[in-house]
Coordinates of C-alpha atoms and ligand atoms in Angstrom, one line a residue:
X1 CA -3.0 19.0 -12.9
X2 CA -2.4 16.1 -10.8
X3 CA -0.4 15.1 -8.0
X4 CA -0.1 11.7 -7.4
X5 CA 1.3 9.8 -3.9
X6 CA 3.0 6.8 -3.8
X7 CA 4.6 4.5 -1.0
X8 CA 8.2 4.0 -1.6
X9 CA 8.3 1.5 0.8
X10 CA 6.6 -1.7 2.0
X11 CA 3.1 -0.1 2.5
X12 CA 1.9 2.0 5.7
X13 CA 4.4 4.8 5.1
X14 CA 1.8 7.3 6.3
X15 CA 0.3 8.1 2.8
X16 CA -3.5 8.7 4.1
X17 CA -2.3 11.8 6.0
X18 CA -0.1 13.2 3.0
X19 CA -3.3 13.0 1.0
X20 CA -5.3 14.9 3.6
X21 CA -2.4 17.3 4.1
X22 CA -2.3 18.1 0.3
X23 CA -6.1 17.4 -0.6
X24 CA -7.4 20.7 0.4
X25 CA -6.5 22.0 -3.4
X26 CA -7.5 19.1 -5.2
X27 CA -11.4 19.1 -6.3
X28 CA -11.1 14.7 -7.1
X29 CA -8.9 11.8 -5.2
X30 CA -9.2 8.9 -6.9
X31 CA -7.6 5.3 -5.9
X32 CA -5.9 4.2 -9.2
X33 CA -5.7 0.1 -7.8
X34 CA -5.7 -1.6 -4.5
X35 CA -9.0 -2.3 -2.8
X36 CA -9.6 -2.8 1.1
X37 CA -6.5 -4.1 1.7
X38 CA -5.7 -0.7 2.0
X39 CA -5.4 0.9 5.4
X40 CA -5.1 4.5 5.2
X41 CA -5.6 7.1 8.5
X42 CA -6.3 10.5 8.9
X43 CA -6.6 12.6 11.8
X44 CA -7.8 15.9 11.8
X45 CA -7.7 17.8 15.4
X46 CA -7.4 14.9 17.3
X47 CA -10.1 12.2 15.3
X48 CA -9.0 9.6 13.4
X49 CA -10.3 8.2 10.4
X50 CA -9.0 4.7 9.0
X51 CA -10.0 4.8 5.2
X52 CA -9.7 1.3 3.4
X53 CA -12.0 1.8 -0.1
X54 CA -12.7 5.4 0.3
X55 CA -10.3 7.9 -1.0
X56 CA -8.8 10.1 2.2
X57 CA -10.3 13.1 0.3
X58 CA -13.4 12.0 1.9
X59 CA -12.1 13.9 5.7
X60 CA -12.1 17.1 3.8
X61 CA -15.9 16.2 1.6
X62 CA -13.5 16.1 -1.6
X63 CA -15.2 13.6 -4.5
X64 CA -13.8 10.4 -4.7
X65 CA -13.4 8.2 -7.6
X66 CA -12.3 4.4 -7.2
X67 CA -10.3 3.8 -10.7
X68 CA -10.7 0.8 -13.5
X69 CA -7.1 -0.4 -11.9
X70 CA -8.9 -1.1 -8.1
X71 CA -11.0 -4.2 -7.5
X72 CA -13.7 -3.2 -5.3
X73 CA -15.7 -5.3 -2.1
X74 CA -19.2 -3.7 -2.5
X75 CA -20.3 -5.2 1.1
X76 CA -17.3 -3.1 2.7
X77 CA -17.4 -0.1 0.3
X78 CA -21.0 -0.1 1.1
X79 CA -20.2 -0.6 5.1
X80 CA -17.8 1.7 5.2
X81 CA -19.8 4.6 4.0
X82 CA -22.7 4.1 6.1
X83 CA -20.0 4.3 8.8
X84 CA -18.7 7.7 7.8
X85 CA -21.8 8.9 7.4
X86 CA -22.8 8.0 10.5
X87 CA -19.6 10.0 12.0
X88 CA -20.7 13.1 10.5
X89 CA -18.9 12.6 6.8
X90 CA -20.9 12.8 3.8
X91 CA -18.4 10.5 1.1
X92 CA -19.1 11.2 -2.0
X93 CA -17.3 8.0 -4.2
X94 CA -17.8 7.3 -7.7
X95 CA -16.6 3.8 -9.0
X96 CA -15.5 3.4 -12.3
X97 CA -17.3 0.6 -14.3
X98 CA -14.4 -1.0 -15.5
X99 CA -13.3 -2.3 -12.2
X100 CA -13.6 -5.8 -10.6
X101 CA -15.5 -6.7 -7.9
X102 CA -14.3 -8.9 -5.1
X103 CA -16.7 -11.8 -4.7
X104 CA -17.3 -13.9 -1.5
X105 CA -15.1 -16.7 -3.4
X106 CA -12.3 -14.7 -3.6
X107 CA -12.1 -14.2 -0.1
X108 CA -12.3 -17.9 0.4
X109 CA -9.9 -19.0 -2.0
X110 CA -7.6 -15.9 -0.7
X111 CA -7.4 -17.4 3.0
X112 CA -7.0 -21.6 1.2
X113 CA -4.1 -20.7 -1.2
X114 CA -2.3 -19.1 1.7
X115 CA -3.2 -22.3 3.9
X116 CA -1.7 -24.5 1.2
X117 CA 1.3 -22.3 1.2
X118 CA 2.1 -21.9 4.9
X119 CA 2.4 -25.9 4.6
X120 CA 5.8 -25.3 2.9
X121 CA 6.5 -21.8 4.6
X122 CA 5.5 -20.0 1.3
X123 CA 2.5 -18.0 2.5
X124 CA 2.6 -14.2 1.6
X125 CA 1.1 -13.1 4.9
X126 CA -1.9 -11.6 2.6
X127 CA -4.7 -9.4 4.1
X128 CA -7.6 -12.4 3.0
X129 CA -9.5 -9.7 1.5
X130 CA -9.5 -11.5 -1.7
X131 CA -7.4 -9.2 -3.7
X132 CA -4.3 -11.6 -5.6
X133 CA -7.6 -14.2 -6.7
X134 CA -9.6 -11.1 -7.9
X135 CA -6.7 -9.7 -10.0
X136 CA -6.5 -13.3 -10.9
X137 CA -9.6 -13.4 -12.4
X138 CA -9.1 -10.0 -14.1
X139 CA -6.3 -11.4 -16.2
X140 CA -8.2 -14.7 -17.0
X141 CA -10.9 -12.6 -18.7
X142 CA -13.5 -14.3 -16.3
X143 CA -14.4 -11.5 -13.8
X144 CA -16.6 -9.4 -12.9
X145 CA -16.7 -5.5 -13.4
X146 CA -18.5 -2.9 -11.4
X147 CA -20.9 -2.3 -15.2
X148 CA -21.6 -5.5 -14.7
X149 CA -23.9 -5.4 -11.6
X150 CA -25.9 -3.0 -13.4
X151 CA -27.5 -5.2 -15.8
X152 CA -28.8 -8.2 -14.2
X153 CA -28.8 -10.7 -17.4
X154 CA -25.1 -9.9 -17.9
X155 CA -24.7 -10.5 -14.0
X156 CA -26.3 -13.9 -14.4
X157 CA -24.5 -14.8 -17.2
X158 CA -21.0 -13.6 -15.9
X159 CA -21.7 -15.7 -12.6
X160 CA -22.8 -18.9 -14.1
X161 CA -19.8 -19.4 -16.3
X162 CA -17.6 -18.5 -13.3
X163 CA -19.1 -20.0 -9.8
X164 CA -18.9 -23.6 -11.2
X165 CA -15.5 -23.1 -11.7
X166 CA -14.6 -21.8 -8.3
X167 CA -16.8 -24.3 -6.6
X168 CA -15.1 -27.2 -8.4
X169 CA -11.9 -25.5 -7.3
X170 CA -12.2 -25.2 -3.9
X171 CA -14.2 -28.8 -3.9
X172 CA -11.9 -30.5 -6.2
X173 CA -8.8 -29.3 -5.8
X174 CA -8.4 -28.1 -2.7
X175 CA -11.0 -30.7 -0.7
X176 CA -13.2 -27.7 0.7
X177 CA -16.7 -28.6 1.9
X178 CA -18.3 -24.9 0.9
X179 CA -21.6 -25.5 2.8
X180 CA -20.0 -25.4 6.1
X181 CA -18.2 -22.3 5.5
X182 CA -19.3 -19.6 7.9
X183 CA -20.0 -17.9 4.2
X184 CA -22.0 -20.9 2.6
X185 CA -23.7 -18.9 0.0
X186 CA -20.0 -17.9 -1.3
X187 CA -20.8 -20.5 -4.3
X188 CA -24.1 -20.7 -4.8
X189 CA -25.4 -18.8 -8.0
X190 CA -28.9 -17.5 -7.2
X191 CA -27.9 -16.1 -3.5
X192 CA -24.8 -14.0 -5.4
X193 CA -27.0 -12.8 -8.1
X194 CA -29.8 -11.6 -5.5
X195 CA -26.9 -10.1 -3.5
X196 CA -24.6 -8.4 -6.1
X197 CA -27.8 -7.4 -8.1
X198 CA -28.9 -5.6 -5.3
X199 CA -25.4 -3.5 -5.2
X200 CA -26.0 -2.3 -8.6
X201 CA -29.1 -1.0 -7.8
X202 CA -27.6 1.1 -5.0
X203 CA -24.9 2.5 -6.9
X204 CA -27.4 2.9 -10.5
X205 CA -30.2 4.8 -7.7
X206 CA -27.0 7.3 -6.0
X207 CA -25.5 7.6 -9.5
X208 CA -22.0 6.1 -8.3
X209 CA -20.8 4.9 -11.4
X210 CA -18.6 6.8 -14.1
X211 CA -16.1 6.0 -17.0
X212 CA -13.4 7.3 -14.4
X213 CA -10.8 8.4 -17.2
X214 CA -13.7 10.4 -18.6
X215 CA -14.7 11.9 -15.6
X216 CA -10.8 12.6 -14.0
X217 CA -10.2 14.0 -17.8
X218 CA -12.9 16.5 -17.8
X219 CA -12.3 17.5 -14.1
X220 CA -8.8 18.6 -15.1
X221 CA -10.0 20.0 -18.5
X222 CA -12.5 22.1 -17.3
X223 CA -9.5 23.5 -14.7
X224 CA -9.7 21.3 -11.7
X225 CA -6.7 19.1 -9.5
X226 CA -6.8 15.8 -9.1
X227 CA -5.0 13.9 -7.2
X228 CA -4.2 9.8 -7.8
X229 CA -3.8 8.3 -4.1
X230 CA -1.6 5.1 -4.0
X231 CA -2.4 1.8 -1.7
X232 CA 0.5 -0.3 -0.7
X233 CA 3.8 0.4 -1.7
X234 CA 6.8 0.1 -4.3
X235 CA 8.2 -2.9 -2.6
X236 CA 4.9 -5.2 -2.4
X237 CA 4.4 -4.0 -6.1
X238 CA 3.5 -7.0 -8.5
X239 CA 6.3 -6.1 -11.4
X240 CA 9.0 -3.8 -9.2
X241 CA 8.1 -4.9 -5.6
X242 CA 9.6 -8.0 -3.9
X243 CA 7.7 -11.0 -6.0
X244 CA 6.2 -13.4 -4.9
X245 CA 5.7 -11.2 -1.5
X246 CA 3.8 -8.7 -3.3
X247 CA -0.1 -7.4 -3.5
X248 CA -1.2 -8.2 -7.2
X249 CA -1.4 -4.7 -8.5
X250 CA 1.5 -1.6 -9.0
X251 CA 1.2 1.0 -6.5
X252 CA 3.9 2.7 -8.5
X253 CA 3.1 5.7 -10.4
X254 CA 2.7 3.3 -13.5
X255 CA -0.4 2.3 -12.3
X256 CA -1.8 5.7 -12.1
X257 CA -2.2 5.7 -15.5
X258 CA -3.3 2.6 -16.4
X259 CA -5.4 2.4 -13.0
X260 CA -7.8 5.5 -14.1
X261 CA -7.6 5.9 -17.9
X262 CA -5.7 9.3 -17.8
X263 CA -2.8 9.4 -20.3
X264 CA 1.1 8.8 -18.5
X265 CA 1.9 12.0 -20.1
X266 CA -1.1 13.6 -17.7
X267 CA 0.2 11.6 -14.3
X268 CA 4.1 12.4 -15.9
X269 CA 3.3 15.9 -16.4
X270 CA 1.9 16.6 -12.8
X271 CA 3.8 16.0 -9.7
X272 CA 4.5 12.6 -8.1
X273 CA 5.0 12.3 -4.8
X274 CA 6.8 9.4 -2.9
X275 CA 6.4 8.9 0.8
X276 CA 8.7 7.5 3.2
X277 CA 8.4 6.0 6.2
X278 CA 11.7 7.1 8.5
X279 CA 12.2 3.8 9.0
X280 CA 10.9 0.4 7.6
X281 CA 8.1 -1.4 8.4
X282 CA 6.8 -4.7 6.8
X283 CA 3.4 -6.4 7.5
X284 CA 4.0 -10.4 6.4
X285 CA 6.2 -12.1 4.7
X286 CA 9.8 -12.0 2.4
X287 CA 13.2 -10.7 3.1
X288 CA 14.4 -7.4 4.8
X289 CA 17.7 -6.5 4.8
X290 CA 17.8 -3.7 7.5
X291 CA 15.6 -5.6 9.6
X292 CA 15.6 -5.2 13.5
X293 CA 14.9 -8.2 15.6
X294 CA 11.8 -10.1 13.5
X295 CA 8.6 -11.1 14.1
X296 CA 7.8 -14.8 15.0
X297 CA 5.6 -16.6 12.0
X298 CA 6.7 -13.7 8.9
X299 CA 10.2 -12.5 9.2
X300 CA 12.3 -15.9 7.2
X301 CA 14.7 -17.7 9.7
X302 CA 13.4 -16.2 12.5
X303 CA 13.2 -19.5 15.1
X304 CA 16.8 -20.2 13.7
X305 CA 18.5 -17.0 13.9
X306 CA 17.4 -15.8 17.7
X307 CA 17.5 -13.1 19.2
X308 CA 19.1 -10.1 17.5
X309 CA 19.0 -5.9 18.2
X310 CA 15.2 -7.2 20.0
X311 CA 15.3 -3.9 22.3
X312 CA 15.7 -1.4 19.1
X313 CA 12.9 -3.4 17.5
X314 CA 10.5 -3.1 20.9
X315 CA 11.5 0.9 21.2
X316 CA 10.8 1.2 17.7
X317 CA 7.3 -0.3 17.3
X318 CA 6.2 0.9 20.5
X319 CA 7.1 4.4 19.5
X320 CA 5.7 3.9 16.2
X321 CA 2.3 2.4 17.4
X322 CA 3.9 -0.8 14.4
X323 CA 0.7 -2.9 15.5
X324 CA -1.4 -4.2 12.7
X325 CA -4.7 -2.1 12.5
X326 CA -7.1 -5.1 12.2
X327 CA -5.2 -8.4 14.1
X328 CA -3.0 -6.3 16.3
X329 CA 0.1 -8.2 15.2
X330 CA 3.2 -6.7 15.8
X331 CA 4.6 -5.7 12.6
X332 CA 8.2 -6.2 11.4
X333 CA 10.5 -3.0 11.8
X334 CA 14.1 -2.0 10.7
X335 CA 16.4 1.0 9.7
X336 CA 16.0 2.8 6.3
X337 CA 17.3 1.0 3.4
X338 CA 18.3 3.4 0.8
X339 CA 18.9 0.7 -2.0
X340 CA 15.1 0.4 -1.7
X341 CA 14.7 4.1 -2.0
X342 CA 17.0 4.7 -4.7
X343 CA 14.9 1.6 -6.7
X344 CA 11.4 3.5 -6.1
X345 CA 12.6 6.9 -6.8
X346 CA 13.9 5.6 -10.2
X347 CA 11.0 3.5 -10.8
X348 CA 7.8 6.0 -10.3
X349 CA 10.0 9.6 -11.1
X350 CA 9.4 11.6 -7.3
X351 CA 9.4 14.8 -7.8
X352 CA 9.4 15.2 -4.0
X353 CA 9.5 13.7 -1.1
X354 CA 7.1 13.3 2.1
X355 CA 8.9 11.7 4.7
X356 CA 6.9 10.9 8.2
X357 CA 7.8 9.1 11.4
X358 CA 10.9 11.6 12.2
X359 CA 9.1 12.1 15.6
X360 CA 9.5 8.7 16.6
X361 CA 13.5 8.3 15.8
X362 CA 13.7 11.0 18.2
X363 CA 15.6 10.6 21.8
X364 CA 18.2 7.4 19.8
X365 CA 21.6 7.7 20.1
X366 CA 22.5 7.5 16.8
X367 CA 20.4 6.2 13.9
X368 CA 21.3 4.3 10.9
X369 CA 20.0 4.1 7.5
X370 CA 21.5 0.7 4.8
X371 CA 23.5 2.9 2.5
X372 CA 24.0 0.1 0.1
X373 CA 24.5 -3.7 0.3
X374 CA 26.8 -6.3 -0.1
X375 CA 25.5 -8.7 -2.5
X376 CA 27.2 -12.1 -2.1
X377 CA 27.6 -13.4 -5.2
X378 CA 29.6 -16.6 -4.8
X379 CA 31.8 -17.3 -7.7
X380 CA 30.1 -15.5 -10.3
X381 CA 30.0 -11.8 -11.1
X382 CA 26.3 -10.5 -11.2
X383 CA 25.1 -9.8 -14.6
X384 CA 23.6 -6.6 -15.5
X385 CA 24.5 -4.2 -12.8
X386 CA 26.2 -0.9 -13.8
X387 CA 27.2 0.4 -11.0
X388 CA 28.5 -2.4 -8.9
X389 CA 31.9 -2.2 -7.0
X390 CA 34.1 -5.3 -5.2
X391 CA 34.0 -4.7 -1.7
X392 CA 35.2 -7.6 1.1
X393 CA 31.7 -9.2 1.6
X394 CA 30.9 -9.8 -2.0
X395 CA 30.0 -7.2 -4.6
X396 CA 28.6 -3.5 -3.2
X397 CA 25.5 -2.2 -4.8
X398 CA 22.8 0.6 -4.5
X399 CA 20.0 -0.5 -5.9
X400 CA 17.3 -3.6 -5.1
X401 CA 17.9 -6.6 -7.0
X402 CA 15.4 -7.9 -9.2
X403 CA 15.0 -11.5 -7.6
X404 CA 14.2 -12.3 -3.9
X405 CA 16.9 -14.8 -3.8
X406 CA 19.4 -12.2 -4.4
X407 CA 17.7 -10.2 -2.1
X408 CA 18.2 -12.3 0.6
X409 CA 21.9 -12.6 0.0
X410 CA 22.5 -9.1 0.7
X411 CA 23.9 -7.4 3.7
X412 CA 23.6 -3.6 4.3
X413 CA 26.6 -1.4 4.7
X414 CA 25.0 1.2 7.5
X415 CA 25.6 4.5 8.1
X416 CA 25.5 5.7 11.2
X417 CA 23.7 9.9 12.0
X418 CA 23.9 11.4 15.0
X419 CA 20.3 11.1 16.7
X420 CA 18.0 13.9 17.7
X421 CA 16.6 15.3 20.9
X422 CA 12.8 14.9 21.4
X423 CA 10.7 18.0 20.9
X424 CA 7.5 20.1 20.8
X425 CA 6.4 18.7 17.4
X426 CA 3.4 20.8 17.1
X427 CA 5.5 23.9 17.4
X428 CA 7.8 22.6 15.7
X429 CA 5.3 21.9 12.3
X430 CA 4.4 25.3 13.4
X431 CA 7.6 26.9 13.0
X432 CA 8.6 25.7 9.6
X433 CA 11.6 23.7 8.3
X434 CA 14.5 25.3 10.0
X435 CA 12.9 24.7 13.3
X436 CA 13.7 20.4 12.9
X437 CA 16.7 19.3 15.1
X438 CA 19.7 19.4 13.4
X439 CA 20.4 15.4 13.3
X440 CA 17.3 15.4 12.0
X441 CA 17.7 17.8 8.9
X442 CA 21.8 15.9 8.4
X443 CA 19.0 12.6 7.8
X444 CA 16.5 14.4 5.5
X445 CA 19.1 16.3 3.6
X446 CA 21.3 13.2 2.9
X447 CA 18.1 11.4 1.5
X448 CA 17.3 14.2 -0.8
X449 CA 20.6 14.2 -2.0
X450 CA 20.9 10.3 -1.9
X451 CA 17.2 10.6 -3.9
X452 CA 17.9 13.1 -5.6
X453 CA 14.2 14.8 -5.1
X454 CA 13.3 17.3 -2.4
X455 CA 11.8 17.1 0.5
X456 CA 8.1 18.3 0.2
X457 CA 7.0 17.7 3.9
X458 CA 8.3 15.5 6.9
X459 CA 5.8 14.4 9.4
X460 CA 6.4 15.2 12.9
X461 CA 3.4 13.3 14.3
X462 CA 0.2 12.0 12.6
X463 CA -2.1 14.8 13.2
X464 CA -2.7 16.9 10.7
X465 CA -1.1 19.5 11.9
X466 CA 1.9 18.0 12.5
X467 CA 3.8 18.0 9.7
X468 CA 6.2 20.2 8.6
X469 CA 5.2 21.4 5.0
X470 CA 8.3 22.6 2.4
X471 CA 6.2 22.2 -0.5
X472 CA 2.6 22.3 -1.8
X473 CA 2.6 20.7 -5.1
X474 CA -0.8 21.7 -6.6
Ligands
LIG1 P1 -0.8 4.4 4.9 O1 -1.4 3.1 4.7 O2 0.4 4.7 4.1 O3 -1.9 5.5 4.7 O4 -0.4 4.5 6.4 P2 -1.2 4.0 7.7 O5 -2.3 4.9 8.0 O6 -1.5 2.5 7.5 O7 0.0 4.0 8.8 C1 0.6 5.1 9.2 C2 0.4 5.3 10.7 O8 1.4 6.2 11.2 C3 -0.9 5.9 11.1 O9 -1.3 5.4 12.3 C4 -0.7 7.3 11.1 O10 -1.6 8.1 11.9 C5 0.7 7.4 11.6 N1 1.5 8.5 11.1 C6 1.6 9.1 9.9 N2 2.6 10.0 9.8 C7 3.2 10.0 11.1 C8 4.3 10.8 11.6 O11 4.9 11.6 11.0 N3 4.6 10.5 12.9 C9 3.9 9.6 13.6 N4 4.3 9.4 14.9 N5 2.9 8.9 13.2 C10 2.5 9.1 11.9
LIG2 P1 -1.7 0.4 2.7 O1 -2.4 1.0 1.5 C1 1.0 -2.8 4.1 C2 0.7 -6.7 2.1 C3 0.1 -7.8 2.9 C4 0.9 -9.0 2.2 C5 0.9 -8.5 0.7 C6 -0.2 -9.1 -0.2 O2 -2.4 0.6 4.0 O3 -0.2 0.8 2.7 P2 -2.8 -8.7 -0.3 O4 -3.9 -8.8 0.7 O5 -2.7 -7.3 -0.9 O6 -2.9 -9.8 -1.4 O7 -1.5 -9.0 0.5 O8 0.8 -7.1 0.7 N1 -0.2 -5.5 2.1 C7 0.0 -4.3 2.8 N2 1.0 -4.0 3.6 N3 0.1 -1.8 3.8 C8 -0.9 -2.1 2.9 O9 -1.7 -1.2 2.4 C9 -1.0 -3.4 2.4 N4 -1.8 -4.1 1.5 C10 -1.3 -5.3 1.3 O10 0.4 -7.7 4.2 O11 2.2 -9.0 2.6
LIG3 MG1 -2.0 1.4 5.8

């Protein structure tokens, strides 16, 4: 069967460690889309692993399979297994020839399209790992897959229809002078083809490559689990995420289907788990409802709007370790919004919940999750939603609209719980469910019910072992 975890959120919601925690029973994790963009940790007794290409099956030596639906870096894929070798890992990762590699252009014209957007404070606040202009090139039927490095005259011919036009675009259009980038052989033919040519001999000579739908098929036919680990998250999906301040691919459990060639009645028929972050946090750009203070540069409005709940923010992210992984950044940070929840849950089907982070609500007064919003809709009623009621500040919903600018024009209608004492974590992950504070199980049981889906596991800290586990799923 398979079991397959998905952010509900914004991204970093802790779903490296729910993989770990449920990946001793699976024989195959495989990334379904995403590529190193991804940030995923693990820590198992006290060392942490942060995974960005290689599945998180890797801490417990499970095989890894990188699906058609991911778009793959060989320089850091290749980087980043030499690195876990040399920690004492042996990754086993299989790449499916049907995805796209990332390209030294793509990186480059990642990093100018965001230049030319933060003129007109449009820039996403993308990673610059070349993702949007690989998926880009996916859907303009001019990339280049993973089967494609294996055969050098298709390589050739696949790079000199391409580079030409990515040179003329970042010459032409967007005034670059490519030979004094600190990459300069980014468009240059011959020096890609040496390069990439190279990366599909290493993965012909290790035997890397498979037809990942027929591989993750015949694991589960001859009897085996696999389990389909998400990147990103519902909200910063490219159809039901927060467009344009999305990544360019659907975390949602949609895209474990189409992302490794097993049938949606295969990823329907196994379990589908949806993990949630406590609280929010959000790493660039786009709206927030619930947000708490705001971070100079992404959250919108901030130089206007001042100062506003700053100390709840600081105690949050501090708590949280909210601190990007790569540039340190502090990342943006606010109280649950349910709308969002009650959007994912519908959108990928959870059949049960993980949620993480309790630990660091702990010691709060109270704590206070968006319920639902007010959407202000000026004059005119909003088309299309069901289950909408008046209420003073406009009309109340419970679901995420389907534009940003509606988005924006919404207000949560909070709910305030009780808040929790701090504890012995460990002993409490130790002691099972009914040893969580009581504020603490009021929170997790109202979210089941508002969800609809039960709780499978709440994390208590980020080791391993603690989390408190309800449910195994395999
Ligand atoms: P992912 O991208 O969804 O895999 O999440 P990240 O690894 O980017 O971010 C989650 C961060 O929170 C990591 O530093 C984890 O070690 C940590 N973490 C995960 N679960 C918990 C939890 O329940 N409590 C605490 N305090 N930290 C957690
Ligand atoms: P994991 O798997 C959080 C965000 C970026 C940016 C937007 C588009 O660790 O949860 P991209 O480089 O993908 O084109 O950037 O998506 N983003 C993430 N945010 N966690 C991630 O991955 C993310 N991957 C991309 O910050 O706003
Ligand atoms: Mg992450």
């Amino acid at each position: 069967m398979t079991v397959t975890i998905v952010g509900a959120q914004l991204g970093d919601e802790g779903k490296g460690g729910v993989v770990d925690l449920y990946s001793d029973e699976a024989d195959v994790v495989a990334r379904y889309q995403g590529g190193d963009n991804a940030g995923h940790t693990v820590i198992e007794d006290g060392t942490e692993y942060k995974l960005s290409l290689v599945p998180s099956g890797a801490v417990r030596g499970k095989v890894g399979v990188l699906g058609n639906g991911c778009v793959v870096n060989p320089r850091t894929l290749f980087d980043e297994i030499d690195d876990l070798r040399e920690r004492g890992l042996d990754p086993d990762v299989r790449v499916a020839r049907r995805a796209h590699v990332i390209l030294p252009y793509h990186r480059v014209l990642d990093g100018i399209e965001e230049d030319v957007k933060s003129e007109s404070d449009q820039e996403v606040g993308t990673t610059g790992r070349g993702i949007g202009p690989t998926y880009e090139d996916k859907a303009g039927r001019r990339g280049v897959r993973v089967g494609d490095l294996l055969d050098p005259d298709v390589l050739r011919e696949r790079l000199e229809y391409v580079v030409p036009q990515k040179r003329a675009l970042a010459e032409d259009v967007y005034g670059l002078d490519v030979d004094s980038l600190d990459d300069p052989e980014a468009f240059d033919i011959d020096a890609l083809f040496e390069e990439y040519r190279e990366f599909g001999r290493r993965l012909a000579e290790n035997d890397m490559t498979v037809n990942a739908g027929e591989f993750l098929a015949n694991t589960i036919g001859d009897g085996g689990n696999v389990m389909l680990e998400g990147a990103q998250g519902t909200i910063i999906d490219i159809d039901h995420g927060n467009y344009p301040y999305v990544t360019s691919s659907n975390p949602t459990a949609g895209g474990a289907a189409t992302g490794t060639g097993l049938s949606p009645g295969v990823v329907g028929g196994g379990e589908v788990v949806g993990v949630v972050k406590a609280y929010l946090s959000r790493v660039g750009s786009g709206p927030m409802p619930t947000e708490l203070g705001g971070v100079a540069g992404d959250t919108p409005g901030y130089d206007e709007q001042g100062e506003n709940d700053e100390d709840l923010a600081t105690y949050i992210r501090e708590e949280g370790g909210e601190y990007g992984t790569v540039t340190g950044r502090p990342r943006r940070v606010g109280w649950l919004d349910v709308p969002m929840l009650r959007h994912a849950a519908r959108a990928s089907g959870f059949t049960g919940l993980a949620v993480n982070h309790l630990d660091v609500l702990a010691g709060m007064d109270e704590v206070k999750v968006g319920h639902s919003y007010d959407l202000d809709t000026g004059e005119q009623s909003s088309p299309g939603s069901q289950n909408a009621e008046r209420s003073e500040g406009g009309e109340e919903i419970f679901t995420m609209p389907s534009t940003t600018e509606e988005w924006t024009r919404c207000e949560p209608n909070f709910r305030t719980f009780d808040g929790w004492e701090d504890a012995d974590w460990a002993a409490v992950a130790a002691d099972g469910y009914d040893a969580i504070p009581n504020g603490a199980r009021e929170y997790l049981e109202y979210l089941s019910d508002e969800l609809d889906t039960p709780i499978y596991a709440v994390g208590v800290g980020a080791d391993r072992d603690e989390t408190v586990v309800v449910e195994r799923p395999y």
